[in-house]
CSV table of C-alpha atoms in Angstrom, one decimal:
chain,number,residue,atom,x,y,z
A,30,MET,CA,-69.5,75.1,-120.5
A,31,THR,CA,-72.8,77.1,-120.9
A,32,GLU,CA,-75.4,77.1,-118.2
A,33,VAL,CA,-77.7,75.1,-120.4
A,34,LEU,CA,-75.2,72.3,-120.8
A,35,LEU,CA,-74.3,72.3,-117.1
A,36,TYR,CA,-77.9,72.0,-116.0
A,37,ARG,CA,-78.5,69.2,-118.5
A,38,LYS,CA,-75.5,67.4,-117.3
A,39,LEU,CA,-76.6,67.7,-113.7
A,40,TYR,CA,-80.1,66.6,-114.6
A,41,GLU,CA,-78.8,63.5,-116.5
A,42,ASN,CA,-76.5,62.6,-113.6
A,43,ILE,CA,-79.2,62.7,-111.0
A,44,LYS,CA,-81.7,60.9,-113.2
A,45,GLY,CA,-79.1,58.2,-113.8
A,46,ASP,CA,-78.6,57.9,-110.0
A,47,ILE,CA,-82.3,57.5,-109.5
A,48,LEU,CA,-82.7,54.9,-112.3
A,49,SER,CA,-79.7,52.9,-111.0
A,50,GLY,CA,-81.1,52.8,-107.5
A,51,LYS,CA,-78.5,55.0,-105.8
A,52,TYR,CA,-81.4,57.2,-104.8
A,53,ARG,CA,-84.5,55.2,-104.0
A,54,GLU,CA,-88.1,56.1,-103.5
A,55,GLY,CA,-88.5,58.4,-100.5
A,56,ASP,CA,-84.8,59.3,-100.4
A,57,LEU,CA,-83.9,62.9,-99.9
A,58,LEU,CA,-81.5,64.3,-102.6
A,59,PRO,CA,-78.5,66.5,-101.6
A,60,SER,CA,-79.5,70.1,-101.0
A,61,GLU,CA,-79.1,72.8,-103.6
A,62,ASN,CA,-76.1,74.2,-101.7
A,63,VAL,CA,-74.4,70.8,-101.6
A,64,LEU,CA,-75.0,70.2,-105.3
A,65,LYS,CA,-73.9,73.7,-106.2
A,66,ASP,CA,-70.5,73.2,-104.4
A,67,ALA,CA,-70.0,69.7,-105.7
A,68,TRP,CA,-70.7,70.6,-109.3
A,69,HIS,CA,-69.1,74.1,-109.1
A,70,VAL,CA,-72.3,75.7,-110.7
A,71,THR,CA,-74.6,78.4,-109.7
A,72,ARG,CA,-77.7,77.9,-107.6
A,73,SER,CA,-79.9,78.8,-110.6
A,74,THR,CA,-78.3,75.9,-112.6
A,75,VAL,CA,-79.1,73.5,-109.8
A,76,ARG,CA,-82.6,74.8,-109.4
A,77,ARG,CA,-83.2,74.4,-113.2
A,78,ALA,CA,-82.1,70.8,-113.1
A,79,MET,CA,-84.4,70.1,-110.1
A,80,LEU,CA,-87.3,71.8,-111.8
A,81,GLU,CA,-86.8,69.5,-114.9
A,82,LEU,CA,-86.6,66.4,-112.7
A,83,GLU,CA,-89.8,67.4,-110.9
A,84,LYS,CA,-91.5,68.1,-114.2
A,85,ASP,CA,-90.5,64.7,-115.5
A,86,GLY,CA,-91.8,62.9,-112.4
A,87,TYR,CA,-88.6,61.8,-110.8
A,88,ILE,CA,-88.7,64.0,-107.7
A,89,ALA,CA,-91.1,66.2,-105.6
A,90,ARG,CA,-89.8,69.4,-104.2
A,91,LYS,CA,-91.2,70.0,-100.7
A,92,GLN,CA,-90.9,73.3,-98.9
A,93,GLY,CA,-88.6,73.0,-95.9
A,94,LYS,CA,-87.7,69.4,-96.7
A,95,GLY,CA,-85.9,69.4,-100.0
A,96,SER,CA,-86.2,67.2,-103.1
A,97,ILE,CA,-87.7,63.7,-102.5
A,98,VAL,CA,-87.4,60.8,-105.0
A,99,LEU,CA,-90.8,59.6,-106.2
A,100,PRO,CA,-91.9,56.1,-107.1
A,101,ARG,CA,-90.8,55.0,-110.6
A,102,ARG,CA,-93.4,56.6,-112.9
A,103,ARG,CA,-95.6,54.9,-115.5
A,104,HIS,CA,-97.1,56.7,-118.5
A,105,THR,CA,-100.4,55.5,-119.9
A,106,LEU,CA,-100.7,56.4,-123.6
A,107,GLY,CA,-103.5,55.8,-126.2
A,108,LEU,CA,-101.0,54.5,-128.8
A,109,LEU,CA,-97.5,53.1,-128.9
A,110,SER,CA,-96.1,55.6,-131.4
A,111,VAL,CA,-92.8,53.9,-132.2
A,112,LYS,CA,-91.7,51.9,-135.2
A,113,GLY,CA,-92.7,48.3,-135.7
A,114,PHE,CA,-90.4,45.4,-136.5
A,115,SER,CA,-91.5,45.3,-140.2
A,116,GLN,CA,-90.4,48.9,-140.7
A,117,VAL,CA,-87.1,48.3,-139.0
A,118,VAL,CA,-86.5,45.3,-141.3
A,119,GLY,CA,-87.3,47.5,-144.3
A,120,GLU,CA,-84.7,50.0,-143.1
A,121,THR,CA,-81.9,47.6,-142.1
A,122,LYS,CA,-82.4,44.9,-144.8
A,123,LYS,CA,-82.0,42.4,-142.0
A,124,PRO,CA,-84.5,39.6,-141.2
A,125,VAL,CA,-86.5,39.4,-138.0
A,126,LYS,CA,-86.0,36.3,-135.9
A,127,THR,CA,-87.9,35.1,-132.9
A,128,ILE,CA,-86.2,32.8,-130.4
A,129,THR,CA,-88.5,31.0,-128.0
A,130,ILE,CA,-86.9,30.7,-124.5
A,131,GLU,CA,-89.9,29.1,-122.8
A,132,LYS,CA,-92.6,27.4,-124.9
A,133,PRO,CA,-96.3,28.0,-124.0
A,134,ILE,CA,-97.2,26.4,-120.7
A,135,GLN,CA,-100.3,26.4,-118.5
A,136,THR,CA,-99.6,28.2,-115.2
A,137,PHE,CA,-100.9,30.8,-112.8
A,138,PHE,CA,-100.6,34.6,-113.2
A,139,PRO,CA,-97.8,36.1,-111.0
A,140,ALA,CA,-99.0,37.2,-107.6
A,141,GLU,CA,-97.7,40.8,-108.4
A,142,PHE,CA,-99.0,41.3,-111.9
A,143,PHE,CA,-98.5,44.5,-113.9
A,144,TYR,CA,-102.2,45.0,-114.8
A,145,PRO,CA,-105.3,44.5,-112.6
A,146,LEU,CA,-106.9,41.1,-113.3
A,147,SER,CA,-110.5,40.1,-113.1
A,148,ASP,CA,-111.6,37.3,-110.8
A,149,VAL,CA,-112.3,35.2,-113.9
A,150,GLU,CA,-108.8,35.7,-115.3
A,151,THR,CA,-107.1,35.0,-111.9
A,152,GLU,CA,-109.1,31.7,-111.4
A,153,ALA,CA,-108.5,30.6,-115.0
A,154,GLY,CA,-104.7,31.0,-114.8
A,155,CYS,CA,-102.8,31.7,-118.0
A,156,ILE,CA,-100.8,30.5,-121.0
A,157,PHE,CA,-97.3,31.9,-120.6
A,158,LEU,CA,-94.4,32.1,-123.1
A,159,LYS,CA,-91.1,33.9,-123.2
A,160,ARG,CA,-89.4,35.0,-126.4
A,161,ILE,CA,-86.5,37.0,-127.7
A,162,ARG,CA,-87.0,39.2,-130.7
A,163,CYS,CA,-83.9,39.8,-132.9
A,164,VAL,CA,-83.0,41.9,-135.9
A,165,GLY,CA,-80.6,39.8,-137.8
A,166,ASP,CA,-78.6,38.0,-135.1
A,167,GLU,CA,-78.9,41.0,-132.6
A,168,PRO,CA,-81.4,40.5,-129.8
A,169,VAL,CA,-83.4,43.7,-129.3
A,170,MET,CA,-86.4,42.7,-127.2
A,171,LEU,CA,-87.2,40.3,-124.4
A,172,GLU,CA,-90.9,39.5,-124.2
A,173,ASN,CA,-93.0,37.7,-121.7
A,174,THR,CA,-96.6,37.0,-122.8
A,175,TYR,CA,-99.6,36.0,-120.6
A,176,ILE,CA,-103.0,35.0,-122.0
A,177,PRO,CA,-106.0,33.9,-119.7
A,178,ASN,CA,-106.4,30.2,-120.1
A,179,ILE,CA,-110.0,30.3,-121.1
A,180,GLY,CA,-110.7,27.7,-123.8
A,181,LEU,CA,-107.0,27.8,-125.0
A,182,GLU,CA,-105.6,24.6,-123.5
A,183,ASP,CA,-104.6,23.3,-127.0
A,184,LEU,CA,-102.4,26.4,-127.5
A,185,VAL,CA,-99.6,24.8,-125.5
A,186,SER,CA,-99.2,21.9,-127.9
A,187,MET,CA,-99.9,23.3,-131.4
A,188,PRO,CA,-97.4,25.1,-133.6
A,189,PHE,CA,-98.2,28.8,-134.3
A,190,VAL,CA,-99.7,29.6,-137.7
A,191,ASN,CA,-96.9,31.1,-139.7
A,192,GLY,CA,-94.9,31.4,-136.5
A,193,SER,CA,-97.3,34.1,-135.2
A,194,LEU,CA,-99.1,34.1,-131.9
A,195,PHE,CA,-101.7,36.6,-133.0
A,196,GLU,CA,-102.4,34.9,-136.3
A,197,THR,CA,-102.9,31.6,-134.4
A,198,LEU,CA,-105.3,33.2,-132.0
A,199,GLY,CA,-107.2,34.8,-134.9
A,200,ARG,CA,-107.4,31.7,-137.2
A,201,VAL,CA,-107.8,28.9,-134.7
A,202,TYR,CA,-109.7,30.6,-131.9
A,203,GLN,CA,-111.3,33.6,-133.7
A,204,ILE,CA,-109.8,35.9,-131.2
A,205,GLU,CA,-109.3,39.4,-132.7
A,206,ILE,CA,-107.3,42.2,-131.2
A,207,ARG,CA,-109.4,45.3,-130.8
A,208,HIS,CA,-107.3,47.8,-128.8
A,209,VAL,CA,-103.9,48.0,-127.1
A,210,GLU,CA,-103.1,49.9,-123.9
A,211,PRO,CA,-99.3,50.5,-123.3
A,212,ASP,CA,-97.5,51.6,-120.2
A,213,LEU,CA,-93.9,52.7,-120.5
A,214,ARG,CA,-91.0,53.2,-118.1
A,215,ALA,CA,-87.2,53.5,-118.2
A,216,VAL,CA,-85.2,50.7,-116.4
A,217,LEU,CA,-81.7,49.4,-116.3
A,218,ALA,CA,-80.7,46.0,-117.4
A,219,GLY,CA,-80.1,43.4,-114.6
A,220,ARG,CA,-78.1,40.2,-114.8
A,221,ALA,CA,-80.8,38.2,-116.6
A,222,GLU,CA,-81.6,40.9,-119.1
A,223,SER,CA,-78.0,41.5,-119.9
A,224,ARG,CA,-77.5,37.8,-120.6
A,225,TRP,CA,-80.5,37.4,-122.9
A,226,LEU,CA,-80.0,40.7,-124.7
A,227,ARG,CA,-76.2,40.4,-124.7
A,228,ILE,CA,-75.6,43.9,-123.2
A,229,PRO,CA,-73.7,45.1,-120.2
A,230,GLU,CA,-75.6,45.2,-116.8
A,231,GLY,CA,-76.9,48.7,-116.2
A,232,THR,CA,-77.7,49.4,-119.9
A,233,PRO,CA,-80.8,51.6,-120.1
A,234,LEU,CA,-83.9,49.7,-121.4
A,235,LEU,CA,-87.4,50.7,-122.4
A,236,HIS,CA,-89.9,48.6,-120.4
A,237,ILE,CA,-93.2,48.4,-122.1
A,238,TYR,CA,-96.3,46.8,-120.5
A,239,LEU,CA,-99.1,46.0,-123.0
A,240,ARG,CA,-102.7,45.0,-122.5
A,241,PHE,CA,-104.4,43.9,-125.8
A,242,SER,CA,-108.2,43.9,-125.6
A,243,THR,CA,-110.0,41.3,-127.7
A,244,ASN,CA,-113.4,40.4,-129.0
A,245,ARG,CA,-113.5,37.5,-126.4
A,246,GLN,CA,-115.0,38.3,-123.0
A,247,HIS,CA,-112.4,37.9,-120.2
A,248,VAL,CA,-109.6,37.3,-122.7
A,249,SER,CA,-107.0,40.1,-122.8
A,250,ILE,CA,-103.4,39.5,-123.9
A,251,TYR,CA,-100.7,40.8,-121.6
A,252,SER,CA,-97.1,41.4,-122.6
A,253,SER,CA,-94.0,42.7,-120.8
A,254,LEU,CA,-91.3,43.9,-123.2
A,255,LEU,CA,-87.8,44.9,-122.3
A,256,CYS,CA,-86.4,46.7,-125.3
A,257,ASN,CA,-82.8,47.7,-126.1
A,258,THR,CA,-83.3,50.9,-128.1
A,259,ASN,CA,-79.6,51.8,-128.6
A,260,ARG,CA,-79.7,50.8,-132.3
A,261,TYR,CA,-83.3,50.1,-133.2
A,262,SER,CA,-86.6,51.6,-132.3
A,263,VAL,CA,-89.2,49.0,-131.5
A,264,GLY,CA,-93.0,48.5,-131.6
A,265,ILE,CA,-95.8,46.0,-131.5
A,266,ASN,CA,-95.2,43.0,-133.7
A,267,HIS,CA,-96.5,39.5,-133.1
């Protein structure tokens, strides 16, 4: 096996151990000598894999200490540059289906929320709903949505316009989406995700956090998406 393939295999193995929780934040990875002997590779191959892990934000290499696992990283991007559901449907000839797991309810924002909230948003609480997005009969996305409950009390009791949350917000409440800010990370499916998405535990998932800015003061729309990208690329579609 060439050095390129060996370093890549070592890189993927260590990255998988970090994502699975075998190595946690702050843990010290095995030394270059230990990895060299365990994998029967050269020191330069190990060093190349470590450099790639450091460049990709999984570890920090500290002189005299070794390689330390970093907190799970998050990327902030200007756009979510992946395909949307409508394009997926066009390619697969399969219909999109949305399954509502939890209908809209009035509740509080979680104490540990994935975006900073203003005092107004926190005090108002939120409208929460949970849905599964399917292509054909195959679930590909688990979505939790949170909307500050500011003048939206009726949203919990009305049917969505054409089955669309965003269309309902636009037509009924004149709330228009102006901008989306996504954060992405790689995670592994736990027991709940494996059940909803019908995949084995430990399957790699793309976790996308979204904050949609609107024309309404203090009303941003927040979504947490867990996406199975094994067969379909996914995007923003409400």
